[in-house]
């Protein structure tokens, strides 16, 4: 049985949703941040970076959320969580997943942890404000990309959709949440209606606002 290690409302959310979309049995182990369980010797033996998520799949130990999403999509082609390899649609899938993790998620880390990059309260506030402005630009672009589309790839739901949903959720307390945008708002509502998403939220004990 696969085991997914994560924390509530973190980068483990997208892999968690995909595991529920696939439907095979798995174990969800939610680590306690307050007890620093992600820095324990047992967890560091799996993921030396001390971050979540980590997936244990037989002898395979895999970390990085995007890598886990790709592995789950590729190991379960019947779930149709990614287009066929070698097609233009697969290239679009790669584009969006890499963009979400390398550009949008990277900016999110700057926003939530400014103290890692600059010193002083005022400098950190200015750093955070500048990062939020850049994030607004990212979500404006994603909103435009969703015009006339049901899902990010068009008519077909794929692994990039829970990934985008996860990142949008992290904006829910920002000055301009992603849900307020004309195309992203209805899109997020559609994602939330999927049974796998509802089940993942229930398992993590998440409450409104969901995004």
GROMACS .gro file of N, CA, C and O in nm, residues 117-178:
model
  248
  117UNK      N    1   1.455   3.558   0.364
  117UNK     CA    2   1.523   3.628   0.255
  117UNK      C    3   1.567   3.770   0.291
  117UNK      O    4   1.665   3.819   0.234
  118UNK      N    5   1.496   3.834   0.382
  118UNK     CA    6   1.534   3.970   0.422
  118UNK      C    7   1.518   3.983   0.573
  118UNK      O    8   1.440   3.911   0.635
  119UNK      N    9   1.591   4.078   0.630
  119UNK     CA   10   1.585   4.102   0.773
  119UNK      C   11   1.511   4.231   0.803
  119UNK      O   12   1.515   4.326   0.724
  120UNK      N   13   1.442   4.235   0.917
  120UNK     CA   14   1.374   4.356   0.961
  120UNK      C   15   1.227   4.354   0.923
  120UNK      O   16   1.189   4.314   0.812
  121UNK      N   17   1.143   4.401   1.014
  121UNK     CA   18   0.998   4.397   0.995
  121UNK      C   19   0.954   4.477   0.873
  121UNK      O   20   0.873   4.429   0.791
  122UNK      N   21   1.005   4.598   0.859
  122UNK     CA   22   0.963   4.683   0.746
  122UNK      C   23   1.009   4.624   0.613
  122UNK      O   24   0.934   4.623   0.515
  123UNK      N   25   1.131   4.577   0.609
  123UNK     CA   26   1.183   4.518   0.485
  123UNK      C   27   1.104   4.394   0.448
  123UNK      O   28   1.075   4.370   0.330
  124UNK      N   29   1.068   4.315   0.546
  124UNK     CA   30   0.991   4.194   0.520
  124UNK      C   31   0.851   4.227   0.469
  124UNK      O   32   0.799   4.161   0.378
  125UNK      N   33   0.790   4.332   0.525
  125UNK     CA   34   0.657   4.373   0.479
  125UNK      C   35   0.662   4.421   0.335
  125UNK      O   36   0.574   4.387   0.253
  126UNK      N   37   0.765   4.497   0.300
  126UNK     CA   38   0.779   4.546   0.162
  126UNK      C   39   0.807   4.430   0.067
  126UNK      O   40   0.754   4.425  -0.044
  127UNK      N   41   0.890   4.337   0.111
  127UNK     CA   42   0.922   4.218   0.031
  127UNK      C   43   0.795   4.138   0.003
  127UNK      O   44   0.770   4.094  -0.109
  128UNK      N   45   0.714   4.121   0.107
  128UNK     CA   46   0.591   4.044   0.095
  128UNK      C   47   0.492   4.113   0.002
  128UNK      O   48   0.426   4.048  -0.081
  129UNK      N   49   0.480   4.245   0.013
  129UNK     CA   50   0.389   4.320  -0.073
  129UNK      C   51   0.430   4.310  -0.219
  129UNK      O   52   0.345   4.294  -0.308
  130UNK      N   53   0.560   4.319  -0.245
  130UNK     CA   54   0.609   4.308  -0.383
  130UNK      C   55   0.584   4.169  -0.439
  130UNK      O   56   0.547   4.152  -0.556
  131UNK      N   57   0.600   4.068  -0.354
  131UNK     CA   58   0.574   3.931  -0.397
  131UNK      C   59   0.426   3.911  -0.428
  131UNK      O   60   0.390   3.846  -0.527
  132UNK      N   61   0.339   3.969  -0.347
  132UNK     CA   62   0.194   3.957  -0.372
  132UNK      C   63   0.156   4.022  -0.504
  132UNK      O   64   0.071   3.970  -0.577
  133UNK      N   65   0.221   4.131  -0.537
  133UNK     CA   66   0.195   4.195  -0.667
  133UNK      C   67   0.232   4.102  -0.781
  133UNK      O   68   0.159   4.090  -0.880
  134UNK      N   69   0.346   4.036  -0.769
  134UNK     CA   70   0.386   3.941  -0.873
  134UNK      C   71   0.290   3.823  -0.880
  134UNK      O   72   0.256   3.775  -0.989
  135UNK      N   73   0.244   3.776  -0.764
  135UNK     CA   74   0.148   3.666  -0.762
  135UNK      C   75   0.017   3.707  -0.830
  135UNK      O   76  -0.044   3.628  -0.903
  136UNK      N   77  -0.026   3.830  -0.808
  136UNK     CA   78  -0.147   3.878  -0.875
  136UNK      C   79  -0.130   3.869  -1.027
  136UNK      O   80  -0.225   3.834  -1.099
  137UNK      N   81  -0.012   3.901  -1.075
  137UNK     CA   82   0.015   3.891  -1.218
  137UNK      C   83   0.005   3.747  -1.267
  137UNK      O   84  -0.051   3.720  -1.375
  138UNK      N   85   0.057   3.654  -1.188
  138UNK     CA   86   0.048   3.512  -1.225
  138UNK      C   87  -0.098   3.468  -1.235
  138UNK      O   88  -0.139   3.401  -1.330
  139UNK      N   89  -0.178   3.505  -1.135
  139UNK     CA   90  -0.316   3.460  -1.134
  139UNK      C   91  -0.401   3.532  -1.238
  139UNK      O   92  -0.497   3.475  -1.291
  140UNK      N   93  -0.363   3.654  -1.272
  140UNK     CA   94  -0.430   3.721  -1.385
  140UNK      C   95  -0.408   3.640  -1.514
  140UNK      O   96  -0.500   3.621  -1.594
  141UNK      N   97  -0.284   3.595  -1.534
  141UNK     CA   98  -0.254   3.517  -1.652
  141UNK      C   99  -0.327   3.384  -1.653
  141UNK      O  100  -0.378   3.340  -1.758
  142UNK      N  101  -0.336   3.319  -1.539
  142UNK     CA  102  -0.409   3.193  -1.530
  142UNK      C  103  -0.558   3.214  -1.553
  142UNK      O  104  -0.625   3.131  -1.616
  143UNK      N  105  -0.609   3.324  -1.503
  143UNK     CA  106  -0.749   3.357  -1.526
  143UNK      C  107  -0.778   3.374  -1.675
  143UNK      O  108  -0.878   3.323  -1.726
  144UNK      N  109  -0.688   3.441  -1.745
  144UNK     CA  110  -0.705   3.457  -1.890
  144UNK      C  111  -0.697   3.321  -1.961
  144UNK      O  112  -0.772   3.296  -2.056
  145UNK      N  113  -0.607   3.236  -1.916
  145UNK     CA  114  -0.591   3.105  -1.979
  145UNK      C  115  -0.716   3.019  -1.964
  145UNK      O  116  -0.742   2.932  -2.049
  146UNK      N  117  -0.794   3.043  -1.860
  146UNK     CA  118  -0.914   2.963  -1.835
  146UNK      C  119  -1.037   3.014  -1.910
  146UNK      O  120  -1.142   2.949  -1.903
  147UNK      N  121  -1.024   3.124  -1.978
  147UNK     CA  122  -1.140   3.178  -2.051
  147UNK      C  123  -1.190   3.076  -2.153
  147UNK      O  124  -1.114   3.027  -2.236
  148UNK      N  125  -1.316   3.041  -2.143
  148UNK     CA  126  -1.376   2.945  -2.235
  148UNK      C  127  -1.338   2.801  -2.211
  148UNK      O  128  -1.372   2.713  -2.292
  149UNK      N  129  -1.268   2.773  -2.100
  149UNK     CA  130  -1.225   2.636  -2.070
  149UNK      C  131  -1.293   2.586  -1.943
  149UNK      O  132  -1.314   2.663  -1.849
  150UNK      N  133  -1.321   2.457  -1.941
  150UNK     CA  134  -1.372   2.395  -1.820
  150UNK      C  135  -1.258   2.366  -1.723
  150UNK      O  136  -1.269   2.391  -1.603
  151UNK      N  137  -1.149   2.312  -1.778
  151UNK     CA  138  -1.030   2.278  -1.700
  151UNK      C  139  -0.908   2.345  -1.763
  151UNK      O  140  -0.918   2.400  -1.873
  152UNK      N  141  -0.795   2.337  -1.695
  152UNK     CA  142  -0.678   2.410  -1.743
  152UNK      C  143  -0.632   2.360  -1.880
  152UNK      O  144  -0.581   2.438  -1.961
  153UNK      N  145  -0.650   2.231  -1.907
  153UNK     CA  146  -0.613   2.177  -2.039
  153UNK      C  147  -0.727   2.183  -2.140
  153UNK      O  148  -0.710   2.140  -2.254
  154UNK      N  149  -0.841   2.232  -2.099
  154UNK     CA  150  -0.955   2.241  -2.191
  154UNK      C  151  -1.075   2.169  -2.136
  154UNK      O  152  -1.130   2.206  -2.032
  155UNK      N  153  -1.117   2.063  -2.203
  155UNK     CA  154  -1.235   1.988  -2.161
  155UNK      C  155  -1.203   1.871  -2.069
  155UNK      O  156  -1.295   1.807  -2.017
  156UNK      N  157  -1.075   1.842  -2.050
  156UNK     CA  158  -1.035   1.722  -1.976
  156UNK      C  159  -0.967   1.759  -1.844
  156UNK      O  160  -0.867   1.832  -1.843
  157UNK      N  161  -1.022   1.707  -1.736
  157UNK     CA  162  -0.961   1.723  -1.604
  157UNK      C  163  -0.830   1.645  -1.599
  157UNK      O  164  -0.822   1.533  -1.650
  158UNK      N  165  -0.728   1.704  -1.538
  158UNK     CA  166  -0.598   1.637  -1.530
  158UNK      C  167  -0.529   1.674  -1.399
  158UNK      O  168  -0.583   1.750  -1.318
  159UNK      N  169  -0.409   1.620  -1.380
  159UNK     CA  170  -0.335   1.643  -1.256
  159UNK      C  171  -0.300   1.789  -1.234
  159UNK      O  172  -0.274   1.829  -1.120
  160UNK      N  173  -0.299   1.870  -1.338
  160UNK     CA  174  -0.266   2.011  -1.317
  160UNK      C  175  -0.380   2.086  -1.247
  160UNK      O  176  -0.357   2.192  -1.188
  161UNK      N  177  -0.501   2.033  -1.253
  161UNK     CA  178  -0.614   2.104  -1.193
  161UNK      C  179  -0.611   2.103  -1.040
  161UNK      O  180  -0.624   2.210  -0.979
  162UNK      N  181  -0.591   1.988  -0.972
  162UNK     CA  182  -0.575   1.997  -0.827
  162UNK      C  183  -0.451   2.074  -0.785
  162UNK      O  184  -0.449   2.135  -0.678
  163UNK      N  185  -0.348   2.075  -0.871
  163UNK     CA  186  -0.228   2.152  -0.838
  163UNK      C  187  -0.260   2.302  -0.839
  163UNK      O  188  -0.223   2.376  -0.748
  164UNK      N  189  -0.332   2.346  -0.942
  164UNK     CA  190  -0.370   2.487  -0.948
  164UNK      C  191  -0.466   2.520  -0.834
  164UNK      O  192  -0.454   2.627  -0.772
  165UNK      N  193  -0.559   2.432  -0.807
  165UNK     CA  194  -0.652   2.454  -0.697
  165UNK      C  195  -0.576   2.474  -0.565
  165UNK      O  196  -0.607   2.564  -0.487
  166UNK      N  197  -0.477   2.389  -0.541
  166UNK     CA  198  -0.397   2.398  -0.419
  166UNK      C  199  -0.332   2.535  -0.405
  166UNK      O  200  -0.338   2.599  -0.299
  167UNK      N  201  -0.272   2.584  -0.514
  167UNK     CA  202  -0.206   2.714  -0.509
  167UNK      C  203  -0.306   2.827  -0.491
  167UNK      O  204  -0.281   2.923  -0.417
  168UNK      N  205  -0.420   2.816  -0.557
  168UNK     CA  206  -0.524   2.918  -0.540
  168UNK      C  207  -0.575   2.921  -0.397
  168UNK      O  208  -0.607   3.028  -0.343
  169UNK      N  209  -0.585   2.805  -0.335
  169UNK     CA  210  -0.630   2.799  -0.196
  169UNK      C  211  -0.539   2.881  -0.106
  169UNK      O  212  -0.585   2.946  -0.012
  170UNK      N  213  -0.411   2.880  -0.136
  170UNK     CA  214  -0.316   2.953  -0.052
  170UNK      C  215  -0.334   3.105  -0.062
  170UNK      O  216  -0.277   3.179   0.019
  171UNK      N  217  -0.412   3.153  -0.157
  171UNK     CA  218  -0.436   3.297  -0.170
  171UNK      C  219  -0.559   3.343  -0.093
  171UNK      O  220  -0.592   3.462  -0.096
  172UNK      N  221  -0.629   3.253  -0.024
  172UNK     CA  222  -0.762   3.285   0.027
  172UNK      C  223  -0.764   3.399   0.127
  172UNK      O  224  -0.868   3.462   0.146
  173UNK      N  225  -0.651   3.427   0.192
  173UNK     CA  226  -0.646   3.537   0.287
  173UNK      C  227  -0.561   3.653   0.237
  173UNK      O  228  -0.529   3.745   0.313
  174UNK      N  229  -0.523   3.651   0.111
  174UNK     CA  230  -0.448   3.761   0.054
  174UNK      C  231  -0.543   3.877   0.019
  174UNK      O  232  -0.666   3.863   0.026
  175UNK      N  233  -0.484   3.988  -0.019
  175UNK     CA  234  -0.565   4.105  -0.051
  175UNK      C  235  -0.662   4.083  -0.166
  175UNK      O  236  -0.772   4.139  -0.166
  176UNK      N  237  -0.621   4.002  -0.263
  176UNK     CA  238  -0.708   3.971  -0.377
  176UNK      C  239  -0.702   3.822  -0.404
  176UNK      O  240  -0.624   3.774  -0.484
  177UNK      N  241  -0.787   3.744  -0.334
  177UNK     CA  242  -0.785   3.599  -0.351
  177UNK      C  243  -0.814   3.558  -0.495
  177UNK      O  244  -0.888   3.627  -0.567
  178UNK      N  245  -0.761   3.445  -0.536
  178UNK     CA  246  -0.782   3.395  -0.672
  178UNK      C  247  -0.930   3.375  -0.702
  178UNK      O  248  -0.974   3.390  -0.816
   0.00000   0.00000   0.00000
